[in-house]
Amino acid sequence: MEGDTALWQTARDRFCDRLISVDMDNRISERIEELRRQLEYHNHRYYVDNAPEITDFEFDALMRELQDLEAEHPEFADSNSPSVRVGSDLSAEFVTVKHRFPMRSLGNTYSLDELHEFIDRIEREAGPTEYVCELKFDGTAISLTYEHGGLLRAVTRGDGTQGDDVTANVRTVRSVPLRLQGGGWPDYFEIRGEILMPYASFDRLNAEREAAGDALFANPRNAAAGTLKQQSSAVVARRGLDCTLYQVAGENLPFASHWESLEKARQWGFKVSEHMRICRSVQEIDAFIHYWDTARRELPFPTDGAVIKVNDFAARRRLGFTAKAPKWAVAYKFKAEQALTRLVSVDFQVGRTGAITPVANLEPVLLAGTTVKRATLHNAEQMALLDIRPNDWVYVEKGGEIIPKITGVELSQRPADSEPFRYIDACPECGTPLVRYEGEAKHYCPNQSGCRPQILGRIVHFIRRKAMNIEGLGEETVELLYENGLLHDIADLYDLQAPQLACLPRLGGKSAENIIRSIHRSTEAPFDRVLFGLGIRFVGETTAKYLADHFRSLDAVMNASREALVEADEVGEKIADSIRDYFADATNLQIIERLRKAGLRFEAEERERVSDVLQGKSFVISGRFINHSRDELKSLIELHGGRNLAAVSGSVDYLVAGENMGPAKLKKAEKLGIRIISERDFEAMLGERIRTPEAAPAELSEPKRQSEQGTLF
Ligand code: IVH
């Protein structure tokens, strides 16, 4: 009996323990849910409504509590928890996903007349129509899929049929709701919009990159697209992306109009533009465009036009699509923004090759969201063409490049006594008389070994990521080493010792050792990068690759005659002469010998070969493709014995033409009788070798990895 009681007590204790622990679990999961709900709410108030209710400090405390609980209780993990917004350092691999509904582009126009024709056509077909006018956001398109009110997937536009799955990165974008608010959303739907980089984030990012010696992004659009393809979502989380949604897609959507769908989307927690208008006439549409053409300058994010869409879904269905775009919408693009400002002075910059670039210092002026203080004037000819004079009022414009350019002079503001600009005839840095090479627009300082910016420029070029990739050494450290007499040319790098660096200001023992280690590691860089790193005038990254591929060793390049050099792909007489000049210089030859002693790679690696089916055939790849990236196609060509050429010429056998390839290239290829083939035709040439991914070498069957480098200038 006693034993029975004891047994009963133990069982009861266990039962109670379990109850307590179930109760604990419930309380923890409830607390986690409560924290998630609160954090999403405050996140929305901050990033979508612009109306925070709590301080950053309070928000961080809630986030930390959630992170701690989630770490202790991985059983309550949720891929849509607000804690995923900080991202992770795990490397993302972008799997290609087919869009359930194609992501089409928009027809676009710069002309109001064409826009009016578009409206006329619609009204002829559909009668009096209601339009929604929106801003055209200048970022990168994204499609978000929601299932049961939670974010399921985020996919880039890609080629419109399929794109990259970038969900982990998009989860870090604070204005993208991870779980929807309210109710009434379809169980499964897609919503499309634009991932944007606001100017403030863009300026901060470029300032950081400049300080780190990294290449700058040319504009917020490239920065947004590049960031979205980052391997680490933690990096994405820090870059301050934003997301505005403008189109709901799905089957049997419960709305009659676009306006209604976006109103609902706003209630569910999406960031939907405040700047949309319903317009019922051409006059109202024109007024919208006219207003935003100027007012957009005050917006904190980039826009490049207006989008005019038919509002009623039934009317949209009647109007339908062309092969590429809907017939019920059009984009009107604003003209590039210009600003008028005063020229203060002109600086002359000396590049690493000695090339002189005149740069205008301007009275600061706001242009396309950022303040412009400097603009390039290109060269003496361009300055003469503009007839730019001291104190002139000038027009500045941003092209695709980082540095804005001067496009004209406001002559009505010119002082009567102004005189034409006199171009410099001596190097502003070292005083050496400038020279002009035949056929070159720029002036050059020929004092290669004694002119400071040239010496520093060559070293900075050599250590670049795309050349020897010496990490830990930036422009500032190079300057410091130069000022202290430790670095004069690229070969000096390999003589540096850690103790020499450790005693310099701003460099501790640890970073000195890191620098020495990465210098040492750079001796592993492949030959084509060494060749590029030498900084021979006109020998860019691609030409270096061709030269390495053709000659296979530095000795062969050094000893090649002019005739032999032009045999290599893409090498013309100008490049050949520059290579010959480089190797005729005794100082350069001494540097080369010291680099050889330091153990740099002066020979190309053996080529990998999978088959010879493309032996003797030359290809040019152009445009965008569905199954492969351009680089994948190029490596396939090489793996199967073919040759890649960059430009259409008589020596090309096949032009593999993708989407969006330039019409000029196509025309030239047709004229030269080159066979123009599609990606499919190309795949057919490789037959079974390409169809079975298992048979392909590992690097080709991996999901596509994209780096942001491609989008940089
Ligand atoms: S609607 C079927 N609305 O412009 C049409 N697009 O050239 C779906 N864009 O790929 C697009 N702002 O990246 C639409 N308010 C807006 C937009 C917009 C920017 C972009 C979008 C699209 C491209 C079309």
PDB file of C-alpha atoms and ligand atoms in Angstrom, residues 102-108 132-142 157 192-196 244-247 258 262 273 276 302-309 316 321 324-331 333, ligand 1:
ATOM      1  CA  PRO A 102       5.275  36.914 -65.902  1.00  0.00           C
ATOM      2  CA  MET A 103       6.861  40.201 -64.835  1.00  0.00           C
ATOM      3  CA  ARG A 104       6.396  42.357 -67.888  1.00  0.00           C
ATOM      4  CA  SER A 105       7.999  45.668 -68.552  1.00  0.00           C
ATOM      5  CA  LEU A 106       6.263  48.881 -69.546  1.00  0.00           C
ATOM      6  CA  GLY A 107       6.206  50.679 -72.854  1.00  0.00           C
ATOM      7  CA  ASN A 108       7.819  54.035 -72.308  1.00  0.00           C
ATOM      8  CA  VAL A 132      -4.157  55.915 -61.914  1.00  0.00           C
ATOM      9  CA  CYS A 133      -1.048  58.075 -62.212  1.00  0.00           C
ATOM     10  CA  GLU A 134       1.933  56.981 -60.151  1.00  0.00           C
ATOM     11  CA  LEU A 135       5.567  57.821 -59.837  1.00  0.00           C
ATOM     12  CA  LYS A 136       8.033  55.612 -61.631  1.00  0.00           C
ATOM     13  CA  PHE A 137      10.426  54.514 -58.915  1.00  0.00           C
ATOM     14  CA  ASP A 138      14.023  54.142 -59.974  1.00  0.00           C
ATOM     15  CA  GLY A 139      15.183  50.998 -58.244  1.00  0.00           C
ATOM     16  CA  THR A 140      14.979  47.329 -59.045  1.00  0.00           C
ATOM     17  CA  ALA A 141      11.750  45.365 -59.469  1.00  0.00           C
ATOM     18  CA  ILE A 142      10.736  42.710 -56.961  1.00  0.00           C
ATOM     19  CA  ARG A 157      12.456  40.295 -62.173  1.00  0.00           C
ATOM     20  CA  ARG A 192       5.112  43.695 -57.079  1.00  0.00           C
ATOM     21  CA  GLY A 193       7.081  46.784 -56.437  1.00  0.00           C
ATOM     22  CA  GLU A 194      10.456  48.376 -56.399  1.00  0.00           C
ATOM     23  CA  ILE A 195      13.367  47.883 -54.035  1.00  0.00           C
ATOM     24  CA  LEU A 196      14.806  51.371 -53.660  1.00  0.00           C
ATOM     25  CA  THR A 244       7.365  50.506 -52.394  1.00  0.00           C
ATOM     26  CA  LEU A 245       4.651  48.295 -53.838  1.00  0.00           C
ATOM     27  CA  TYR A 246       2.609  49.169 -56.940  1.00  0.00           C
ATOM     28  CA  GLN A 247       0.906  46.112 -58.395  1.00  0.00           C
ATOM     29  CA  HIS A 258      -6.093  48.913 -59.205  1.00  0.00           C
ATOM     30  CA  LEU A 262      -3.483  49.209 -53.497  1.00  0.00           C
ATOM     31  CA  SER A 273       3.026  55.426 -52.463  1.00  0.00           C
ATOM     32  CA  MET A 276      -0.822  58.349 -56.612  1.00  0.00           C
ATOM     33  CA  PRO A 302      15.016  58.414 -56.881  1.00  0.00           C
ATOM     34  CA  THR A 303      12.265  58.495 -59.512  1.00  0.00           C
ATOM     35  CA  ASP A 304      12.638  58.660 -63.274  1.00  0.00           C
ATOM     36  CA  GLY A 305       9.148  59.173 -64.574  1.00  0.00           C
ATOM     37  CA  ALA A 306       5.417  58.687 -64.121  1.00  0.00           C
ATOM     38  CA  VAL A 307       3.414  55.537 -64.822  1.00  0.00           C
ATOM     39  CA  ILE A 308      -0.102  55.900 -66.183  1.00  0.00           C
ATOM     40  CA  LYS A 309      -2.308  52.844 -65.667  1.00  0.00           C
ATOM     41  CA  ARG A 316      -7.516  46.069 -68.451  1.00  0.00           C
ATOM     42  CA  PHE A 321      -1.036  42.737 -73.639  1.00  0.00           C
ATOM     43  CA  LYS A 324       6.257  42.429 -73.892  1.00  0.00           C
ATOM     44  CA  ALA A 325       4.098  44.922 -72.116  1.00  0.00           C
ATOM     45  CA  PRO A 326       0.521  45.601 -71.040  1.00  0.00           C
ATOM     46  CA  LYS A 327      -1.562  47.768 -73.382  1.00  0.00           C
ATOM     47  CA  TRP A 328      -3.212  49.358 -70.352  1.00  0.00           C
ATOM     48  CA  ALA A 329      -0.171  51.125 -68.937  1.00  0.00           C
ATOM     49  CA  VAL A 330       2.676  53.309 -70.096  1.00  0.00           C
ATOM     50  CA  ALA A 331       5.657  55.001 -68.508  1.00  0.00           C
ATOM     51  CA  LYS A 333      10.135  59.229 -68.538  1.00  0.00           C
TER      52      LYS A 333
HETATM   53  S1  IVH B   1       3.918  48.704 -63.064  1.00  0.00           S
HETATM   54  C1  IVH B   1       3.111  45.307 -66.041  1.00  0.00           C
HETATM   55  N1  IVH B   1       4.430  50.840 -61.665  1.00  0.00           N
HETATM   56  O1  IVH B   1       9.320  50.087 -64.233  1.00  0.00           O
HETATM   57  C2  IVH B   1       3.662  46.523 -65.470  1.00  0.00           C
HETATM   58  N2  IVH B   1       6.267  49.715 -62.649  1.00  0.00           N
HETATM   59  O2  IVH B   1       9.569  49.567 -67.179  1.00  0.00           O
HETATM   60  C3  IVH B   1       4.203  46.326 -64.132  1.00  0.00           C
HETATM   61  N3  IVH B   1       8.448  50.694 -62.122  1.00  0.00           N
HETATM   62  O3  IVH B   1       9.816  46.625 -64.187  1.00  0.00           O
HETATM   63  C4  IVH B   1       4.970  47.455 -63.662  1.00  0.00           C
HETATM   64  N4  IVH B   1       7.706  52.316 -60.851  1.00  0.00           N
HETATM   65  O4  IVH B   1      10.518  47.948 -62.140  1.00  0.00           O
HETATM   66  C5  IVH B   1       4.960  49.864 -62.407  1.00  0.00           C
HETATM   67  N5  IVH B   1       4.703  52.730 -60.348  1.00  0.00           N
HETATM   68  C6  IVH B   1       5.231  51.747 -61.083  1.00  0.00           C
HETATM   69  C7  IVH B   1       6.625  51.620 -61.294  1.00  0.00           C
HETATM   70  C8  IVH B   1       7.103  50.587 -62.100  1.00  0.00           C
HETATM   71  C9  IVH B   1       8.782  51.747 -61.367  1.00  0.00           C
HETATM   72  C10 IVH B   1       9.431  49.869 -62.866  1.00  0.00           C
HETATM   73  C11 IVH B   1       9.280  48.395 -62.659  1.00  0.00           C
HETATM   74  C12 IVH B   1       9.100  47.807 -64.020  1.00  0.00           C
HETATM   75  C13 IVH B   1       9.615  48.893 -64.904  1.00  0.00           C
HETATM   76  C14 IVH B   1       8.902  48.846 -66.234  1.00  0.00           C
END
